[in-house]
XYZ file of C-alpha atoms in Angstrom:
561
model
C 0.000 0.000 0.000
C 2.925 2.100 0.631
C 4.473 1.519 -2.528
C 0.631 2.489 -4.243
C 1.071 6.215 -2.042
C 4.146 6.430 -3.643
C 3.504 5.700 -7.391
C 0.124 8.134 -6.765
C 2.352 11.009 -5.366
C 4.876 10.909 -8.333
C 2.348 10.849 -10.924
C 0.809 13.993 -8.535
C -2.456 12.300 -8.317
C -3.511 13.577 -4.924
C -7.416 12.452 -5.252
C -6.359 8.814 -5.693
C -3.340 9.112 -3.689
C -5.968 10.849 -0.720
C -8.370 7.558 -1.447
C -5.967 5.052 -0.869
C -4.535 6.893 2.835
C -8.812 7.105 3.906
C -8.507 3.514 3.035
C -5.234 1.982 4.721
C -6.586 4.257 7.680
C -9.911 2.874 7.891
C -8.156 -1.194 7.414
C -5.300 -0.168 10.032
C -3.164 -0.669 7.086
C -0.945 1.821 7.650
C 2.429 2.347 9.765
C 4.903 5.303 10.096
C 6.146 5.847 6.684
C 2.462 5.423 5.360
C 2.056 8.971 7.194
C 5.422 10.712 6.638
C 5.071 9.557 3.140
C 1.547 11.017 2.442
C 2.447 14.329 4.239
C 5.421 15.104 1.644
C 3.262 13.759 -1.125
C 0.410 15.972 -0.963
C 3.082 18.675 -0.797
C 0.743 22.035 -1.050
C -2.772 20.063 -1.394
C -2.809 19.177 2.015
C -4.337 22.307 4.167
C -2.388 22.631 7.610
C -6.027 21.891 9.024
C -6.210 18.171 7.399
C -2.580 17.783 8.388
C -3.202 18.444 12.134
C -6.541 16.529 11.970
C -4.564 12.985 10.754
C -2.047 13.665 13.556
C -4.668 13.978 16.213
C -6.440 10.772 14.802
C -3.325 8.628 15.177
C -3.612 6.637 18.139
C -0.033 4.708 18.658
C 2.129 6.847 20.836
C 5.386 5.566 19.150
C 4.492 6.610 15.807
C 3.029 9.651 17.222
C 6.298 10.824 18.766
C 8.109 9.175 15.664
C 10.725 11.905 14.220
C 10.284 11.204 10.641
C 6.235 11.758 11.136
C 6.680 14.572 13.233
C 9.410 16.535 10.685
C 6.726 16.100 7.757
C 3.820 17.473 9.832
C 5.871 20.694 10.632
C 7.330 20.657 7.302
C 3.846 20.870 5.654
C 2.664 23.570 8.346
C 5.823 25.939 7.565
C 4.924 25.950 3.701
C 1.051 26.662 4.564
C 2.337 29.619 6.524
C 1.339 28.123 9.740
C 4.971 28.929 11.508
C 3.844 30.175 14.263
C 1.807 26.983 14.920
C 4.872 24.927 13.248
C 6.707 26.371 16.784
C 3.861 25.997 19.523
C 2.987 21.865 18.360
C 7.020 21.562 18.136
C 7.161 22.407 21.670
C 4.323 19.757 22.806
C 5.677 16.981 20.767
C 8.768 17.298 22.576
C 6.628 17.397 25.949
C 4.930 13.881 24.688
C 8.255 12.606 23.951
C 9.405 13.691 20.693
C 13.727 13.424 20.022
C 14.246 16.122 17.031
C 16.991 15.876 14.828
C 19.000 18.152 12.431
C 15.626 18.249 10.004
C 13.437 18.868 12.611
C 15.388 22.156 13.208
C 16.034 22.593 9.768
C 12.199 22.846 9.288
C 11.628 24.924 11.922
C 14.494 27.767 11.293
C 13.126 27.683 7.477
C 10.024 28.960 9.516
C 11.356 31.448 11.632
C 11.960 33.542 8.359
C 8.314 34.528 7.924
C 7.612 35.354 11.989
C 7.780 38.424 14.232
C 11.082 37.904 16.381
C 11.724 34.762 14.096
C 15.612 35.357 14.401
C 15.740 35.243 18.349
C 13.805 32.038 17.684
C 15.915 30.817 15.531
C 18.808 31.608 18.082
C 17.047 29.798 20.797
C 16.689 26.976 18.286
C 20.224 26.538 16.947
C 21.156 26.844 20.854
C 18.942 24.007 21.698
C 20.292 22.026 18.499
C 23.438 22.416 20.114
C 22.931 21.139 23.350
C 21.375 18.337 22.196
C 24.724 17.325 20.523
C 23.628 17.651 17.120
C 25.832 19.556 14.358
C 24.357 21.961 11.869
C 24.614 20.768 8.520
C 24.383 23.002 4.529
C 20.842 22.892 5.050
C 20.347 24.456 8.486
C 23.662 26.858 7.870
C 21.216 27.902 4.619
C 17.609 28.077 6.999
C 20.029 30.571 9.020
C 21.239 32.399 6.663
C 17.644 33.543 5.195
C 16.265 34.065 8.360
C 19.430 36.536 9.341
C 18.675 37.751 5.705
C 14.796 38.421 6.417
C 15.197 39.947 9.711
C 18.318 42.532 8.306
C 20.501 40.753 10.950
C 23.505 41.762 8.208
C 26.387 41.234 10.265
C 24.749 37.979 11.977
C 24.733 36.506 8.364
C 28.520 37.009 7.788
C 29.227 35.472 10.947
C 27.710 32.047 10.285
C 28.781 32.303 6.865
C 32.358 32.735 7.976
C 31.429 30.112 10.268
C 30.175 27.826 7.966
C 33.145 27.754 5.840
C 35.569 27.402 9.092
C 34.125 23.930 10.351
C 34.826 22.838 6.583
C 31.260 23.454 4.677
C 31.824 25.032 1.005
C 28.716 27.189 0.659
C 26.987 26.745 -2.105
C 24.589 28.813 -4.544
C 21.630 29.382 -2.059
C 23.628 29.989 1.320
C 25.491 32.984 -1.078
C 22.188 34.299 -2.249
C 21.227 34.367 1.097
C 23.717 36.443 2.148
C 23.871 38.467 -1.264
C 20.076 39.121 0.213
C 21.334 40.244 3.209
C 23.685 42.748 1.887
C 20.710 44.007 0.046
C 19.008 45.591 3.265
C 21.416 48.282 3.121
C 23.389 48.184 -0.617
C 26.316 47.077 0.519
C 27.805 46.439 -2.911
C 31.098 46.466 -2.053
C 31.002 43.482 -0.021
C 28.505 41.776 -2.739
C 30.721 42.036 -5.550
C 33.534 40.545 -3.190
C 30.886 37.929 -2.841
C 30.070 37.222 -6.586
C 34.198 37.046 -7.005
C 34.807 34.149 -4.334
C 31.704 32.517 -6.367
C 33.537 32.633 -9.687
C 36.521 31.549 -7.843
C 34.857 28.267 -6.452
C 33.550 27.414 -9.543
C 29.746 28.147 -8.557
C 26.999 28.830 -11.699
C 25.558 32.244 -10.921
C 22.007 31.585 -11.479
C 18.882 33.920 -12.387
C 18.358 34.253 -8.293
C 21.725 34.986 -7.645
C 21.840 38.213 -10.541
C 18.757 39.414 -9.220
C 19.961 39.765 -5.907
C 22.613 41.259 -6.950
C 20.710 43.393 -9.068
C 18.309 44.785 -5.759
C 21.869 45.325 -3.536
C 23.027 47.655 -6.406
C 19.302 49.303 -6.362
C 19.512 49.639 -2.722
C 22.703 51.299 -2.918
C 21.264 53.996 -5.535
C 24.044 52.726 -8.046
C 21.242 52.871 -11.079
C 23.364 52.812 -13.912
C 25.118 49.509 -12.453
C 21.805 48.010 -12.540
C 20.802 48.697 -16.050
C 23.508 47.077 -17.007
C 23.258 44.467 -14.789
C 19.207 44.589 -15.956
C 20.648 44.118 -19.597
C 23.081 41.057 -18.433
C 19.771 39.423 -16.790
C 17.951 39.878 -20.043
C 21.278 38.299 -22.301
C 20.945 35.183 -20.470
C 17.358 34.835 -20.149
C 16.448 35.715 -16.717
C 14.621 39.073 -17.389
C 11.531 36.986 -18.784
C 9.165 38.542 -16.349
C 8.499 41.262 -14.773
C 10.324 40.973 -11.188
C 14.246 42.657 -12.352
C 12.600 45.871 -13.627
C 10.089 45.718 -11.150
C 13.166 46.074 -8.699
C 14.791 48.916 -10.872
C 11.729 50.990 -11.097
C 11.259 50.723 -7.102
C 14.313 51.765 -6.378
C 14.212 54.713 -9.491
C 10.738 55.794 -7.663
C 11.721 56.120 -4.150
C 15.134 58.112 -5.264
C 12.558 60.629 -7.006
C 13.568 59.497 -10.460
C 10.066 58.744 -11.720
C 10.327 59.900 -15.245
C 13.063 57.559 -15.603
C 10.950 54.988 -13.653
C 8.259 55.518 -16.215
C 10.985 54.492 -19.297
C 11.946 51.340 -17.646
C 8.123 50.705 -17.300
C 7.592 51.706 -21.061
C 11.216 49.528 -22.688
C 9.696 46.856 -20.309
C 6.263 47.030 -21.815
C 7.813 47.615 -25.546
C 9.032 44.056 -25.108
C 6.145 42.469 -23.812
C 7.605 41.524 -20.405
C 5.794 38.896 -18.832
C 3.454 40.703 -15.831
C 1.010 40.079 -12.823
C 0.517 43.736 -12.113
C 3.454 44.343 -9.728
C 5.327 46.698 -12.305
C 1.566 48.704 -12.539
C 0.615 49.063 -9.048
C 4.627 50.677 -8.593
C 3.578 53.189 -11.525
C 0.577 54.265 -10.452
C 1.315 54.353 -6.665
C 4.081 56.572 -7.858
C 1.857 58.691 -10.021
C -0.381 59.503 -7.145
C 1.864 60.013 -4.864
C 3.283 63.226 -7.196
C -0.182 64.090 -7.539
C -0.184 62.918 -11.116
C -3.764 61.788 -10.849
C -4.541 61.534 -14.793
C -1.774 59.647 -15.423
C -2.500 57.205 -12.740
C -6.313 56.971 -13.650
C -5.100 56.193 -17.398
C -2.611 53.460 -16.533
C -5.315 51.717 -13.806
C -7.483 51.514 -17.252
C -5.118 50.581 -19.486
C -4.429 47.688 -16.635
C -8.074 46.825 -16.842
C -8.117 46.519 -20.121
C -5.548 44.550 -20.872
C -5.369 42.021 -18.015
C -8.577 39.914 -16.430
C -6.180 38.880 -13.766
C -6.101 40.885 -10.082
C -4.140 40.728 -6.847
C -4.236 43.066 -3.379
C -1.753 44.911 -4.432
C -2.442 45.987 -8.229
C -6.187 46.604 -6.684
C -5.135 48.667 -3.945
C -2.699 51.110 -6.097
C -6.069 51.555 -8.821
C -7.929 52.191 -5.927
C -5.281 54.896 -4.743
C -6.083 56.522 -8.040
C -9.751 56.810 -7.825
C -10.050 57.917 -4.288
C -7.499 60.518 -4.650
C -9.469 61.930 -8.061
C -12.552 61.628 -5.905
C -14.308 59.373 -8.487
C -16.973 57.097 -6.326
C -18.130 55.191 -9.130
C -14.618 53.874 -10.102
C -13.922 52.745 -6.015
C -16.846 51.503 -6.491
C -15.832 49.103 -9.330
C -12.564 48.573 -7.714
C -14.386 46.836 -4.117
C -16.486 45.067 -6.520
C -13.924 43.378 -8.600
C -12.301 42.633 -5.281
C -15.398 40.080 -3.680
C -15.850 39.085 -7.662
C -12.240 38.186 -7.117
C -12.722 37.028 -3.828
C -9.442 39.081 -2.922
C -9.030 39.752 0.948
C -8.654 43.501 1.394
C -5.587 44.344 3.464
C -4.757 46.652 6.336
C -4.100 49.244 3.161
C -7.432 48.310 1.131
C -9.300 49.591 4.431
C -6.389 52.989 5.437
C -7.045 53.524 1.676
C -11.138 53.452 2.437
C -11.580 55.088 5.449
C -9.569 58.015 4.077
C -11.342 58.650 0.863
C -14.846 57.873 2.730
C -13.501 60.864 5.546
C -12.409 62.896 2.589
C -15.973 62.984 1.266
C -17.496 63.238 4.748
C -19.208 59.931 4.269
C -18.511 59.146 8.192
C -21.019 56.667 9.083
C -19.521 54.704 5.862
C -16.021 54.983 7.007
C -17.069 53.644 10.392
C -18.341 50.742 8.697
C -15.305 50.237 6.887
C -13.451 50.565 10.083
C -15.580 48.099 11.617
C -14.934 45.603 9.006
C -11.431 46.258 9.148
C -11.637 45.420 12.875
C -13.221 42.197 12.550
C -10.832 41.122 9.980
C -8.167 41.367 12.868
C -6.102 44.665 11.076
C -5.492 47.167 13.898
C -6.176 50.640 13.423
C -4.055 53.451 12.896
C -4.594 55.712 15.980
C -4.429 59.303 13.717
C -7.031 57.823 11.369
C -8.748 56.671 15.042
C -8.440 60.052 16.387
C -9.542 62.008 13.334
C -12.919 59.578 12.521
C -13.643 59.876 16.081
C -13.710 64.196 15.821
C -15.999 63.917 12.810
C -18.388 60.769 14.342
C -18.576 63.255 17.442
C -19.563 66.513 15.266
C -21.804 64.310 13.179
C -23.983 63.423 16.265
C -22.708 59.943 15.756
C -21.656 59.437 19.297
C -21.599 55.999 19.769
C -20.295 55.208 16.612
C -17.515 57.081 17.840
C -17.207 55.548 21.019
C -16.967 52.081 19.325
C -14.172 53.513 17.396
C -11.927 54.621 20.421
C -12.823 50.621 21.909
C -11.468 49.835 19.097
C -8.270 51.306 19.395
C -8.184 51.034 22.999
C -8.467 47.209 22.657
C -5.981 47.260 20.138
C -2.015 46.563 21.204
C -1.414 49.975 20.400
C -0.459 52.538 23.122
C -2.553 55.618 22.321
C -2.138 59.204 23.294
C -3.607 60.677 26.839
C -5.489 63.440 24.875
C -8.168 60.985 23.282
C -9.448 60.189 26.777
C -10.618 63.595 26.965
C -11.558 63.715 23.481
C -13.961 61.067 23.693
C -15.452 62.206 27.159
C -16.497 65.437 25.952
C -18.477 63.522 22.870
C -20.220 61.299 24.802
C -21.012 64.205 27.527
C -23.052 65.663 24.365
C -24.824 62.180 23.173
C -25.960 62.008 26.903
C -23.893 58.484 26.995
C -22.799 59.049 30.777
C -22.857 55.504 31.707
C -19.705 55.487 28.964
C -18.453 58.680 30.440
C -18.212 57.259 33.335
C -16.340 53.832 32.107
C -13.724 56.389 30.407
C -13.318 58.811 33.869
C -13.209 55.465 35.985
C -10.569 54.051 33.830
C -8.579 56.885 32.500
C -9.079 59.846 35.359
C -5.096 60.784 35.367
C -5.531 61.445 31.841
C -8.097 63.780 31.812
C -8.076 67.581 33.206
C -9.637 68.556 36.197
C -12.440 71.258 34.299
C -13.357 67.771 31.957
C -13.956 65.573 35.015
C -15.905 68.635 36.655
C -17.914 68.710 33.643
C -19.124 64.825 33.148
C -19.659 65.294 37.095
C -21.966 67.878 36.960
C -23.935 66.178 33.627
C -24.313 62.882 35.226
C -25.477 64.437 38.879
C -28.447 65.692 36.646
C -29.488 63.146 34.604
C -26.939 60.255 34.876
C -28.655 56.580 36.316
C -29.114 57.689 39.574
C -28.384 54.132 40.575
C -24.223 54.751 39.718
C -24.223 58.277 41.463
C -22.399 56.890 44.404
C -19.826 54.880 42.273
C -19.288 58.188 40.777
C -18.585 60.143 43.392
C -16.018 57.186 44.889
C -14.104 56.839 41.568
C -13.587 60.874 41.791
C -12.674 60.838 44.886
C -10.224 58.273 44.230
C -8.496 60.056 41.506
C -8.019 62.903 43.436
C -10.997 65.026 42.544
C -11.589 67.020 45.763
C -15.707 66.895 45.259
C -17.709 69.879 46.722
C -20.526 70.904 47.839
C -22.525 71.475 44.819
C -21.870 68.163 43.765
C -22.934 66.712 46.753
C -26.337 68.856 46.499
C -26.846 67.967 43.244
C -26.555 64.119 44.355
C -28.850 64.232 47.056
C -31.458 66.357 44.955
C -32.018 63.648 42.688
C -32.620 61.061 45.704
C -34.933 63.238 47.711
C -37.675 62.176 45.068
C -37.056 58.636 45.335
C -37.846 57.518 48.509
C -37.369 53.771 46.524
C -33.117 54.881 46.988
C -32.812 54.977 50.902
C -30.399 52.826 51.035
C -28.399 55.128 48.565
C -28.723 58.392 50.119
C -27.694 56.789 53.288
C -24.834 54.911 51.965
C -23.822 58.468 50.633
C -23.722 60.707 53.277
C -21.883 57.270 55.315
C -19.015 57.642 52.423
C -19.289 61.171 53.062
C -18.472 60.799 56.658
C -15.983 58.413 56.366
C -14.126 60.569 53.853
C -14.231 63.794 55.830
C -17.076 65.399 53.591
C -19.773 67.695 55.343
C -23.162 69.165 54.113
C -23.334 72.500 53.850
C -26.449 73.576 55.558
C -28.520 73.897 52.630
C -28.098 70.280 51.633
C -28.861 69.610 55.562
C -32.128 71.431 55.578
C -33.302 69.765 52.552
C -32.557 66.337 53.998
C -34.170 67.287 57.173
C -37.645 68.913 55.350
C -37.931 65.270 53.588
C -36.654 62.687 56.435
C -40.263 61.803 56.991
C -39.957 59.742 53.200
C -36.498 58.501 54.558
C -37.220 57.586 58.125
C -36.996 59.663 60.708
C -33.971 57.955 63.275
C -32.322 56.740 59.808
C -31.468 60.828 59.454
C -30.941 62.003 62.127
C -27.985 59.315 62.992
C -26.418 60.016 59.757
C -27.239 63.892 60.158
C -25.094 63.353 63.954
C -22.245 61.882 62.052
C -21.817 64.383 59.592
C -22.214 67.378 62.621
C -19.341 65.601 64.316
C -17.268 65.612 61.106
C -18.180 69.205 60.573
C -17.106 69.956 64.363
C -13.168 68.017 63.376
C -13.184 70.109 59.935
C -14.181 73.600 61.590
C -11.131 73.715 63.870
C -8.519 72.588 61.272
C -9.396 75.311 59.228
C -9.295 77.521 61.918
C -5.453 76.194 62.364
C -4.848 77.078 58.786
C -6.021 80.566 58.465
């Protein structure tokens, strides 16, 4: 049955070859290399949610811990992008028993390219491959190498390079384009072309990845003329069939401020009918609008549309660019349809992009939509766009809209600024949302000035739930707010009507006592004219308490003066 997985997977029959692994499961026909085997098979056809399924449903321990099932598992998680998850099952297979070897970590560096803080786990990887007594081999020296390479750890790269070579390893084509990448972060050329010599030197082919890295250091290092003719070597031996080395030329030519000469690599590239996907486009007209070239941004987004039936994120997002910025709604219109006929994801830029134009055109209650999608797709907001949305949702009447907005961002990992505490306490003060007023001064009072707290005070002493008045009053207190007396009037005005709150009033003027608060005798005459709805002895005990306060507060301010 094996053998049958086997002769399936190289003809890259993956129906038949999934058939005949349902089968041997179902007959117990089936042993370690059955499931190793089918893992690499399937290759990219097998989601990383089947994969983790069939290792959950295997039910000997031995095979579950074995190394060779275990390596193809990760293996197949790393190239669905699952890295992160590659790491956290890594770490409970070796809790059931798992004994990695040199693939195992090969796997999981490979990974660590593609993660946030991937090289420090990669470090804490290698150091664990280590003292397990294992060596690194060309494979993991070159899983190292790109992750130093995708993380701009430069000088990192050299080292285990120079290591590499030292313990007797000849590096071959990819560990050089690896570091050739490296040296790209900052166009190091100098030390690249040193690089491309000791190739020659050790008789290595210099392959269409290796000029094209070369061809993005020079870029990098603003040496443009090097890199047409490096462009032209590319296209001599075949390697400038798509789009990808002008792409890298024109990139570089735009963000030096040489768009015109940008625009004639775009045009030579197009004259020669260059293989494209749209990449070489959405550079063009991203660059357009960003010089405020709007019509020649609008014309190229046609021309695109014309010409190609074929979309990504990124070619969408630059046409979209175009429209908003030439305020045509119909066109952004066109361009978020094509994207769910497409069924193309919008990105954190897709909704920046959105929210802006939709703000632009004071179409708020849209743009909170938008930013409410964007939320529940998981992209965190940007806190100026927050901020801004917010101002206009406030002015707009749209007041809890724009309290949603700064939950948003406050339940975001994002630190934001003390001013949009305030901000948002004055909007909801004027929607009359004090019971969120109060959330934000509860949770945020050393933020907010002492004339803003005053405010929301006095609003929610009028008409705030009467029910919360004392938990007001506390959580002022306890950021420092000295409360006076025409607070505390204001308070018990609104429970001398509701006989039904007792319990509050008299909890109140308890606090009060216990805090060193008095009643001015204003506040003590209207108690006393309505004690009969309170209780008589009920008053007059808390009344005593408050006198005898009063009588401690009289003579230290007598000591003051």
């Amino acid at each position: 049955m094996n053998v049958i997985l086997r002769y399936f997977g190289k003809l890259s029959r993956r129906q038949e070859l999934s058939q005949v692994f349902d089968w041997m499961q179902q007959n117990q026909k089936i042993n370690v290399a059955s499931y190793s085997s089918y893992v690499k098979l399937m290759g990219n056809s097998l989601s990383s949610v089947e994969a983790l399924e069939m290792y959950k449903s295997i039910k000997d321990r031995s095979t579950k811990i074995n190394v060779s099932v275990c390596n193809a598992l990760l293996s197949c998680l790393v190239k669905n992008g699952k890295s992160e998850s590659s790491l956290k099952l890594f770490t409970q297979m070796k809790r059931d028993g798992l004994v990695p070897d040199v693939v195992t970590y090969s796997t999981l560096l490979a990974g660590c390219a593609k993660v946030k803080d991937g090289y420090c786990k990669a470090l804490e990887l290698v150091q664990e491959l280590m003292s397990n007594g294992l060596l690194m081999d060309s494979v993991t020296y070159g899983s190292l190498l790109s992750v130093c390479a995708s993380h701009k750890e430069c000088n990192e790269a050299e080292k285990y390079f120079q290591k590499m070579k030292a313990e007797g390893q000849s590096p071959n084509v990819y560990h050089c384009s690896s570091l050739l990448n490296a040296y790209s972060v900052d166009g190091n050329y100098e030390k690249a072309e040193a690089l491309i010599e000791e190739m020659r030197s050790a008789g290595l082919v210099l392959n269409k990845v290796v000029y094209t890295t070369l061809l993005k250091v020079y870029v990098k290092g603003g040496l443009f003329e090097k890199s047409k003719e490096l462009l032209k070597e590319l296209e001599a031996f075949g390697y400038a069939k798509d789009e990808m080395p002008f792409c890298l030329l024109m990139d570089g030519l735009v963000k030096s401020g040489h768009l015109l000469e940008a625009k004639s690599v775009f045009d030579e590239m197009m004259g020669k009918h260059v293989k494209t996907d749209g990449y070489s486009y959405s550079i063009m007209i991203s660059a357009f609008c960003r010089s405020g070239l709007l019509e020649d941004a609008k014309k190229l987004a046609s021309e695109f549309e014309e010409k190609y039936d074929k979309y990504d994120v990124v070619i969408l997002n630059a046409m979209l660019s175009a429209y908003c910025r030439a305020g045509e709604i119909e066109n952004v219109m066109s361009m978020m349809k094509k994207m769910d006929d497409s069924a193309i994801s919008p990105d954190w830029n897709t909704f920046n992009i959105l929210i802006r134009y939709f703000c632009k055109e004071k179409l708020y209650l849209l743009a909170y939509r938008t930013m409410e999608d964007m939320h529940r797709k998981g992209h965190q907001p940007e806190e100026g766009l927050c901020s801004s949305l917010i101002y206009h949702l406030g002015k707009t009447d749209a007041h809890s809209e724009a309290f949603s907005v700064y939950n948003m961002l406050r339940y975001s990992k994002r630190t934001i600024s003390k001013s949009l505490h305030e901000k948002i306490l004055h909007i909801l003060i004027a929607g009359r949302l004090l019971k969120d007023a109060y959330v934000v001064v509860k949770d945020n009072a050393g933020f907010i000035s002492r004339p803003a707290i005053k405010r929301f005070a006095v609003n929610f002493m009028r008409s705030g739930n009467v029910n919360l008045i004392n938990d007001v009053m506390k959580a002022m207190h306890s950021s420092g707010h000295k409360i006076d007396q025409e607070l505390f009037n204001m308070a018990i005005s609104r429970y001398v009507p509701k006989p039904e709150k007792k319990e509050l009033l008299l909890q109140l003027l308890e606090w009060m006592s216990g805090q060193g608060y008095v009643i001015d005798s204003s506040t003590r005459n209207l108690i006393l004219k309505n004690s009969h709805l309170f209780g008589h002895q009920l008053i007059a005990e808390s009344l005593s308490k408050q006198l005898v306060v009063s009588k401690k507060v009289k003579p230290r301010k007598e000591n003051a003066r």
